[in-house]
Amino acid sequence: MATATATVGILGASSQMPSSDGPANLGRPSLFVPSIRVIPPSSSLICGRELNSCHLRHRKSGCGDRNARAPVTVSPKAVSDSRNSQTCLDPDTSTYDLAFPYFLSANVLVVGRASCLQSVLGIILGGGAGTRLYPLTKKRAKPAVPLGANYRLIDIPVSNCLNSNISKIYVLTQFNSASLNRHLSRAYGSNIGGYKREGFVEVLAAQQSPENPNWFQGTADAVRQYLWLFEENDVMEFLVLAGDHLYRMDYERFIQAHRETDADITVAALPMDEERATAFGLMKINEEGRIIEFAEKPKGEQLKAMKVDTTILGLDDERAKELPYIASMGIYVVSKNVMLHLLRDKFPAANDFGSEVIPGATSIGMRVQAYLYDGYWEDIGTIEAFYNANLGITKKPVPDFSFYDRSSPIYTQPRYLPPSKMLDADVTDSVIGEGCVIKNCKIHHSVIGLRSCISEGAILEDTLLMGADYYETDADKGALTAKGSIPIGIGKNTHIKRAIIDKNARIGENVKIINQDNVQEAARETDGYFIKSGIVTVIKDALIPSGTVI
């Protein structure tokens, strides 16, 4: 490799240092800074978001005395190549890799190779058996449940990671993982890696071993069982996420706040009013945003005692009065050595992060910080929450959650389906997925999934139709009809209201799924459906005969 020369101005003097062809060709001008400090490449650098500054910080090597921390050094912000001037993580969470032995960040000269991907590892928890989402989880893991016509739940945290330049991602699951594994391999298997890039999205299923014969007992236990694998990654932090939340979040800012505050653990916190607060685990913070107390679904005087000044975390005075509580979102940044220490040494029997490990870390004096997320977030843990989240994307004029954000797109499996075809159909306030065939019917305030086939005279209102995994040919449909069966899709003159129709369902002609008796709960699995919170859910691959009334 040819050797070029780069000149760096230091207090008016010039200094020569070798450079590779790549950075030399960038045409960078001489950079004048107050002073230069030489540090090894393994040290952590961080550019401040609000302070417009860069911080040089010495991360601790273990979980020792917190008083041993070096003070944060604040200096003028360096010129950044980042498109977003407000985000400057170093080591970055991205895969950008410089084969340049020297690089500058503010007043810091780093000697060695800058390998940025390795700073953060994403760990997405697939959740348990998903009993509250049953029957949608009858044949699939919870993160594999379809969402928003074209997507699956797992696409949300994975896309948030990729949009935040986090490309090393593990997904932990132990229930019905076949469809999840298939989706991830098709969606992300060939798009993350590449020459000199180490990105991946992999499923880690629960397994028995000589050391641990048990399946995952909870979120913390799932991470503990794979610590041997996680610690092999040369990272600074673990980003622990849930696979059943709907939201859009910039994790770079989240991780940046974790580093700026020199935290051991940072918990994403959602501000909320008194009415909603009783359904969540709440946190209390001090004037520095440090978490000092937890309360699980408090009520009465205990609830009032959990009020906090949310202006500390960035809310304005007016919104702080409306939202005086903060709830844990179940999303955490944990420094690598802290995670190893907590799960192996301090709490080797703890099964859950939210109720055991995080409160335990606070009790032993670790720095556990709150990070405010003030945006749309929904825990899709129940049929009702799932139904409302899906139909929320049809809301006018602004949906609860938008899939149309150019700067932070939601990725999914490329299926190469044809455009949807609507023939004499009346469609209002609805979202239509790819590859649908919709004939002379009425659809209002509904979400129609990919490959859906809806026949003449059908009426769909307030309905989530998930679509199909495959098309049936005309010959297939003819053969089914000849033997008295029903093709996939919605039959002629069928009326469906306030319902979820899972994939590959076969709904006959003149069927009424309208819950006319307003039943709130019913388990009719042998008949192909359940009713939860008044919402009829037709099971995947179910057959509802013509003329049926539900």
XYZ file of C-alpha atoms in Angstrom:
550
model
C 0.000 0.000 0.000
C 1.346 3.423 -0.883
C 2.164 5.754 1.965
C 0.880 9.321 1.958
C 1.549 12.116 4.397
C -1.095 13.906 6.428
C -0.340 17.169 8.221
C -1.956 17.979 11.546
C -1.697 21.412 13.088
C -0.973 21.427 16.824
C -0.859 24.858 18.437
C 0.347 26.350 15.195
C 3.006 23.689 14.570
C 2.757 20.945 11.956
C 3.390 17.289 12.532
C 3.857 14.482 10.006
C 2.230 11.060 10.326
C 1.714 8.175 7.901
C -1.664 7.721 6.243
C -3.290 5.131 4.017
C -4.546 5.989 0.556
C -8.197 6.112 1.639
C -8.245 8.896 4.229
C -5.520 10.871 2.403
C -7.732 11.073 -0.651
C -10.546 12.609 1.367
C -8.797 15.925 1.041
C -9.125 16.838 4.707
C -7.626 20.238 5.610
C -5.158 20.726 8.424
C -6.973 20.668 11.755
C -5.931 23.064 14.528
C -6.828 21.957 18.037
C -5.750 23.167 21.519
C -3.871 19.962 22.338
C -3.438 16.339 21.324
C -3.788 13.348 23.611
C -2.699 9.922 22.404
C -4.844 7.016 23.581
C -5.174 3.342 22.611
C -7.923 2.419 20.144
C -9.895 0.426 22.716
C -10.800 3.542 24.682
C -14.263 4.994 24.464
C -14.962 8.366 22.889
C -18.256 10.131 22.853
C -19.468 13.295 21.146
C -22.035 15.202 23.164
C -25.469 15.728 21.674
C -26.698 18.663 23.736
C -23.348 20.020 24.922
C -21.938 20.231 21.382
C -18.784 18.722 22.779
C -16.715 15.571 22.722
C -16.044 13.625 25.885
C -13.017 11.498 26.582
C -13.949 8.939 29.174
C -12.123 6.073 30.813
C -14.506 3.132 31.078
C -14.014 0.959 34.095
C -12.656 -2.510 33.517
C -14.916 -4.159 36.049
C -17.505 -3.304 38.656
C -15.271 -1.726 41.246
C -15.334 1.532 43.144
C -17.263 4.198 41.272
C -15.129 6.912 42.876
C -12.246 5.654 40.768
C -13.867 7.069 37.627
C -11.880 9.737 35.821
C -13.680 13.072 35.393
C -15.257 13.768 32.023
C -13.151 16.012 29.785
C -15.223 18.472 27.784
C -13.715 20.139 24.733
C -15.037 21.903 21.604
C -16.994 19.615 19.337
C -15.058 18.173 16.417
C -16.191 18.368 12.838
C -18.173 15.188 12.227
C -18.751 13.280 9.006
C -22.127 12.132 10.355
C -25.173 13.189 8.346
C -26.887 13.877 11.623
C -24.805 16.495 13.377
C -26.586 15.739 16.628
C -25.277 12.164 16.751
C -21.592 11.391 17.117
C -20.965 8.067 18.799
C -17.379 6.921 18.933
C -16.835 4.018 18.804
C -19.786 4.281 16.513
C -22.464 1.619 16.419
C -22.059 1.349 12.655
C -19.933 -0.978 10.553
C -17.705 1.758 9.181
C -14.154 0.462 9.325
C -11.072 2.612 8.727
C -7.864 0.897 7.733
C -6.144 4.136 8.790
C -3.721 3.914 11.702
C -4.486 7.411 13.017
C -7.638 9.453 13.295
C -8.659 12.599 15.106
C -11.680 13.316 17.255
C -11.657 16.815 18.746
C -8.410 17.027 20.746
C -7.820 13.275 20.767
C -5.431 11.401 18.503
C -6.278 7.713 18.380
C -3.486 5.395 17.327
C -4.579 2.106 15.796
C -7.475 0.688 13.859
C -10.963 2.154 14.317
C -13.434 -0.721 14.184
C -16.747 0.931 14.917
C -19.284 -1.867 14.574
C -18.091 -3.628 17.672
C -19.271 -1.020 20.158
C -22.871 -2.298 20.648
C -24.570 -5.711 20.469
C -28.339 -5.833 20.037
C -30.222 -8.545 21.968
C -33.917 -8.869 21.113
C -35.979 -10.948 23.535
C -38.652 -12.939 21.764
C -40.828 -13.259 24.846
C -42.597 -16.257 26.306
C -45.316 -18.464 24.904
C -47.477 -15.444 24.072
C -50.566 -16.814 25.802
C -52.241 -13.398 25.882
C -51.854 -13.176 22.086
C -53.224 -16.667 21.529
C -54.454 -17.865 18.992
C -52.149 -15.631 16.924
C -49.227 -17.412 18.604
C -50.605 -20.908 18.093
C -48.262 -21.652 15.181
C -45.655 -18.901 15.462
C -43.454 -17.061 17.952
C -44.769 -13.738 19.192
C -42.210 -11.633 17.228
C -43.293 -13.420 14.033
C -46.924 -12.244 14.274
C -47.849 -10.225 11.136
C -48.162 -6.461 11.499
C -49.385 -3.588 9.332
C -50.259 -5.581 6.173
C -46.668 -6.280 5.038
C -44.529 -6.686 8.154
C -43.957 -8.776 11.258
C -43.437 -7.577 14.820
C -39.747 -8.495 14.779
C -39.172 -6.040 11.908
C -39.684 -3.122 14.327
C -36.727 -3.656 16.711
C -34.495 -4.987 13.924
C -35.218 -1.927 11.762
C -34.636 0.398 14.709
C -31.252 -1.277 15.203
C -30.271 -1.031 11.546
C -31.404 2.587 11.333
C -29.240 3.260 14.399
C -26.233 1.559 12.734
C -26.369 -1.453 15.053
C -25.741 -4.447 12.820
C -24.937 -7.248 15.266
C -28.287 -8.546 16.417
C -29.351 -11.705 18.226
C -33.006 -12.711 18.665
C -33.710 -15.028 21.610
C -36.762 -17.261 21.498
C -37.959 -20.696 22.589
C -41.538 -21.060 21.320
C -42.591 -21.880 17.736
C -39.449 -20.332 16.274
C -39.633 -21.903 12.786
C -41.540 -19.068 11.086
C -39.466 -16.435 12.897
C -36.220 -18.056 11.808
C -37.478 -18.338 8.229
C -38.548 -14.696 8.108
C -35.274 -13.360 9.536
C -33.148 -15.447 7.191
C -35.136 -14.276 4.166
C -35.347 -10.658 5.253
C -31.888 -10.022 6.638
C -29.731 -13.078 5.989
C -27.935 -11.776 2.895
C -28.203 -8.039 3.451
C -26.204 -7.397 6.619
C -22.852 -9.066 6.105
C -20.234 -8.669 3.431
C -16.498 -8.291 3.020
C -14.928 -6.862 6.190
C -18.405 -6.349 7.669
C -19.577 -8.491 10.514
C -23.263 -7.681 10.697
C -25.873 -10.376 11.247
C -29.376 -11.060 12.526
C -29.504 -14.514 14.137
C -32.076 -16.471 16.105
C -30.858 -18.139 19.299
C -33.338 -20.758 20.441
C -33.478 -22.058 23.996
C -31.395 -25.179 24.436
C -30.375 -27.581 27.139
C -26.731 -28.053 28.072
C -24.750 -30.009 30.674
C -24.369 -26.797 32.694
C -28.045 -25.804 32.424
C -30.753 -28.380 31.637
C -33.550 -25.787 31.847
C -35.282 -23.728 29.177
C -35.370 -19.933 29.460
C -36.967 -18.984 32.781
C -37.258 -15.267 32.011
C -35.592 -12.347 30.242
C -32.487 -12.257 32.428
C -32.120 -16.040 32.419
C -32.328 -16.089 28.611
C -29.449 -13.609 28.373
C -27.481 -15.464 31.067
C -27.690 -18.754 29.187
C -26.058 -17.160 26.156
C -23.533 -14.942 27.955
C -20.764 -17.269 26.783
C -21.616 -16.236 23.225
C -22.315 -12.566 23.873
C -19.049 -11.967 25.703
C -17.099 -13.222 22.697
C -18.178 -10.076 20.861
C -15.800 -7.155 21.277
C -18.444 -4.644 22.355
C -18.857 -1.988 25.017
C -22.576 -2.313 25.659
C -25.477 -4.700 25.263
C -28.724 -3.176 23.982
C -31.576 -5.305 25.376
C -34.856 -4.969 23.452
C -38.310 -6.554 23.388
C -39.663 -8.219 20.269
C -43.312 -7.236 20.754
C -43.241 -3.418 20.930
C -44.341 -0.968 18.243
C -42.323 2.268 18.203
C -39.579 4.091 16.316
C -36.477 5.023 18.297
C -32.972 6.285 17.608
C -30.830 3.966 19.718
C -27.692 5.998 19.004
C -29.037 8.838 21.157
C -30.015 6.289 23.797
C -26.513 4.802 23.894
C -24.967 8.249 23.762
C -26.888 9.291 26.873
C -25.721 6.092 28.591
C -22.090 6.981 27.924
C -22.427 10.679 28.733
C -23.854 9.941 32.163
C -21.249 7.221 32.807
C -24.101 4.853 33.646
C -23.899 1.142 34.347
C -27.457 0.637 33.088
C -29.774 3.024 31.268
C -33.506 2.309 31.174
C -35.779 3.761 28.475
C -38.614 5.560 30.257
C -42.030 6.552 28.955
C -43.765 9.585 30.519
C -47.418 9.032 31.358
C -50.427 10.387 33.200
C -51.990 9.018 36.368
C -54.685 7.028 34.555
C -52.229 4.878 32.567
C -49.546 4.742 35.251
C -51.322 2.132 37.353
C -50.801 -0.493 34.632
C -47.002 -0.137 34.469
C -43.886 -0.565 36.519
C -42.946 2.963 37.579
C -39.590 4.505 38.427
C -38.558 7.391 40.639
C -35.505 9.495 39.794
C -33.351 12.098 41.534
C -32.317 15.479 40.146
C -29.638 13.842 37.983
C -32.044 11.405 36.311
C -30.683 8.506 38.318
C -33.257 5.849 39.246
C -33.644 5.483 43.002
C -36.886 3.540 43.401
C -39.178 1.098 41.562
C -42.852 0.279 42.063
C -44.812 -2.370 40.155
C -48.312 -1.163 39.166
C -48.771 1.079 42.235
C -52.134 2.460 43.315
C -53.412 5.072 45.767
C -50.824 6.699 47.997
C -48.072 4.489 46.623
C -48.852 5.829 43.153
C -48.714 9.449 44.297
C -45.370 8.777 45.939
C -43.928 7.824 42.524
C -44.472 11.269 40.983
C -41.324 12.770 39.516
C -40.248 16.043 37.921
C -40.060 14.927 34.282
C -38.492 18.238 33.266
C -35.254 16.656 34.511
C -35.447 14.280 31.566
C -36.314 16.944 29.004
C -40.089 17.559 29.065
C -41.314 21.146 29.059
C -43.190 22.461 32.094
C -46.649 22.021 30.582
C -46.168 18.402 29.533
C -44.351 17.619 32.766
C -47.513 18.567 34.677
C -49.650 16.355 32.420
C -47.212 13.410 32.607
C -45.721 13.285 36.113
C -44.839 9.559 36.054
C -42.265 7.536 34.139
C -42.666 3.859 33.281
C -40.050 1.378 32.183
C -40.338 0.396 28.513
C -38.390 -2.825 29.029
C -35.535 -1.477 26.906
C -32.063 -1.264 28.421
C -28.474 -0.357 27.621
C -26.136 -2.311 29.886
C -22.370 -1.963 29.891
C -20.812 -5.284 28.970
C -18.781 -5.863 32.148
C -21.740 -4.800 34.266
C -23.997 -7.361 32.570
C -21.482 -10.153 33.137
C -21.008 -9.137 36.770
C -24.725 -8.850 37.549
C -25.915 -12.083 35.923
C -23.024 -14.289 36.985
C -21.889 -12.901 40.338
C -24.480 -10.663 41.958
C -27.775 -12.201 40.861
C -27.047 -15.679 39.466
C -30.588 -16.886 40.258
C -32.499 -13.838 38.966
C -34.813 -14.616 36.058
C -36.203 -11.212 35.090
C -34.568 -7.881 34.257
C -37.450 -5.572 35.112
C -38.430 -7.000 38.489
C -35.129 -8.442 39.734
C -31.898 -7.420 38.014
C -32.527 -3.702 37.434
C -33.930 -2.992 40.949
C -31.131 -5.160 42.355
C -28.495 -3.117 40.544
C -29.962 0.038 42.062
C -29.941 -1.483 45.544
C -26.211 -2.275 45.399
C -25.321 1.264 44.356
C -24.861 0.941 40.631
C -25.608 3.950 38.474
C -28.939 3.188 36.814
C -30.118 6.114 34.677
C -33.461 6.891 33.061
C -33.646 7.960 29.417
C -36.865 9.676 28.369
C -38.611 8.509 25.212
C -41.479 10.857 24.408
C -43.088 9.281 21.358
C -45.561 6.614 20.275
C -44.935 3.262 21.941
C -47.245 0.297 22.306
C -46.648 -2.992 24.074
C -48.397 -5.490 21.803
C -48.974 -8.101 24.464
C -52.714 -8.688 24.159
C -55.215 -9.239 21.372
C -56.846 -5.870 22.063
C -53.516 -3.984 22.026
C -52.494 -5.770 18.824
C -55.815 -4.967 17.151
C -55.724 -1.297 18.155
C -52.082 -0.885 17.106
C -52.800 -2.254 13.643
C -55.919 -0.191 13.042
C -54.079 2.830 14.455
C -52.069 3.043 11.233
C -55.293 3.984 9.387
C -56.001 6.978 11.625
C -56.587 10.357 9.947
C -54.934 12.787 9.419
C -51.878 11.377 11.223
C -51.619 7.667 12.069
C -50.464 6.515 15.493
C -47.457 4.873 13.856
C -46.287 5.590 10.332
C -44.463 3.203 8.001
C -43.749 6.120 5.651
C -40.763 7.683 7.421
C -37.997 8.020 4.819
C -35.281 8.658 7.376
C -36.120 5.569 9.467
C -37.802 2.973 7.248
C -39.148 -0.329 8.525
C -37.511 -3.209 6.673
C -38.977 -6.604 5.960
C -38.710 -9.615 3.691
C -38.706 -8.748 -0.036
C -41.483 -10.834 -1.557
C -41.596 -9.431 -5.112
C -45.381 -9.501 -5.196
C -47.439 -7.719 -7.871
C -49.354 -4.527 -7.040
C -52.725 -4.969 -5.427
C -55.690 -5.030 -7.800
C -59.034 -3.476 -6.872
C -61.948 -4.022 -9.231
C -65.019 -1.824 -8.593
C -64.175 -1.800 -4.867
C -65.179 0.875 -2.360
C -62.168 1.294 -0.039
C -62.004 4.038 2.618
C -59.621 4.776 5.502
C -57.761 1.523 4.983
C -54.281 0.128 4.341
C -53.862 -2.476 1.605
C -50.830 -4.781 1.476
C -49.045 -6.184 -1.563
C -50.457 -8.653 -4.058
C -54.152 -8.421 -3.086
C -57.119 -9.077 -5.373
C -60.200 -7.177 -4.220
C -63.421 -7.439 -6.233
C -66.561 -5.296 -6.014
C -66.674 -5.130 -2.227
C -66.700 -2.532 0.541
C -63.759 -2.052 2.901
C -63.758 0.602 5.615
C -61.226 1.333 8.383
C -59.400 -1.944 7.882
C -55.919 -3.325 7.307
C -55.693 -5.858 4.474
C -52.632 -8.115 4.489
C -50.616 -9.355 1.548
C -52.099 -11.824 -0.980
C -55.622 -11.248 0.372
C -58.469 -12.321 -1.907
C -61.841 -10.687 -1.218
C -64.849 -11.688 -3.309
C -67.851 -9.770 -4.629
C -70.354 -8.317 -2.203
C -68.159 -8.689 0.890
C -68.155 -5.984 3.560
C -65.168 -5.511 5.911
C -65.353 -2.913 8.695
C -62.818 -2.294 11.463
C -61.097 -5.527 10.465
C -57.524 -6.792 10.395
C -57.192 -9.313 7.564
C -53.685 -10.805 7.630
C -53.769 -12.302 4.133
C -52.107 -15.487 2.963
C -48.708 -17.153 2.695
C -49.328 -18.323 -0.869
C -51.678 -18.023 -3.830
C -54.084 -20.713 -4.942
C -54.417 -21.171 -8.693
C -57.764 -21.233 -10.468
C -57.332 -24.991 -10.806
C -56.767 -25.296 -7.043
C -59.873 -23.237 -6.329
C -61.932 -25.287 -8.756
C -60.834 -28.539 -7.174
C -61.625 -27.252 -3.682
C -65.078 -26.077 -4.728
C -65.799 -29.380 -6.471
C -65.221 -31.330 -3.276
C -67.198 -28.869 -1.125
C -64.265 -27.036 0.421
C -63.497 -23.308 0.403
C -60.596 -21.400 -1.210
C -58.345 -19.121 0.874
C -59.842 -15.649 1.307
C -63.187 -13.995 1.951
C -66.231 -15.477 0.202
C -69.050 -13.653 -1.580
C -71.469 -11.499 0.437
C -69.623 -12.086 3.705
C -69.806 -9.394 6.400
C -66.932 -9.016 8.882
C -66.755 -6.356 11.589
C -64.299 -5.774 14.458
C -62.348 -8.952 13.845
C -58.882 -10.354 13.204
C -58.637 -12.931 10.408
C -55.328 -14.792 10.619
C -53.398 -16.010 7.574
C -54.691 -18.624 5.138
C -58.176 -18.537 6.645
C -60.952 -19.853 4.422
C -64.128 -17.834 4.967
C -67.134 -19.137 3.044
C -69.968 -17.250 1.356
C -72.689 -15.365 3.270
C -70.740 -15.615 6.528
C -71.349 -13.030 9.270
C -68.507 -12.403 11.734
C -69.998 -9.473 13.609
C -70.271 -10.678 17.243
C -73.943 -9.782 17.198
C -74.430 -10.908 20.835
C -71.494 -8.721 21.995
C -69.704 -11.670 23.600
C -66.516 -10.521 25.365
C -64.732 -13.823 25.929
C -65.160 -17.176 24.207
C -62.879 -20.077 23.278
C -64.216 -21.932 20.248
C -61.005 -23.413 18.923
C -62.716 -26.421 17.366
C -64.944 -24.001 15.443
C -61.922 -22.015 14.282
C -62.157 -18.843 16.363
C -61.722 -17.128 19.730
C -63.287 -13.983 21.152
C -61.152 -11.795 23.426
C -62.147 -8.311 24.610
C -65.070 -8.512 22.200
C -62.759 -9.022 19.199
C -63.346 -12.149 17.114
C -60.067 -13.795 16.061
C -60.217 -16.463 13.356
C -57.340 -18.940 13.729
C -54.654 -19.413 11.061
C -55.650 -22.007 8.432
C -59.173 -22.152 9.874
C -62.213 -22.913 7.730
C -65.460 -21.076 8.429
C -68.303 -22.776 6.449
C -70.665 -20.773 4.273
C -73.651 -19.317 6.104
C -71.935 -19.311 9.531
C -72.927 -16.530 11.937
C -70.537 -15.557 14.733
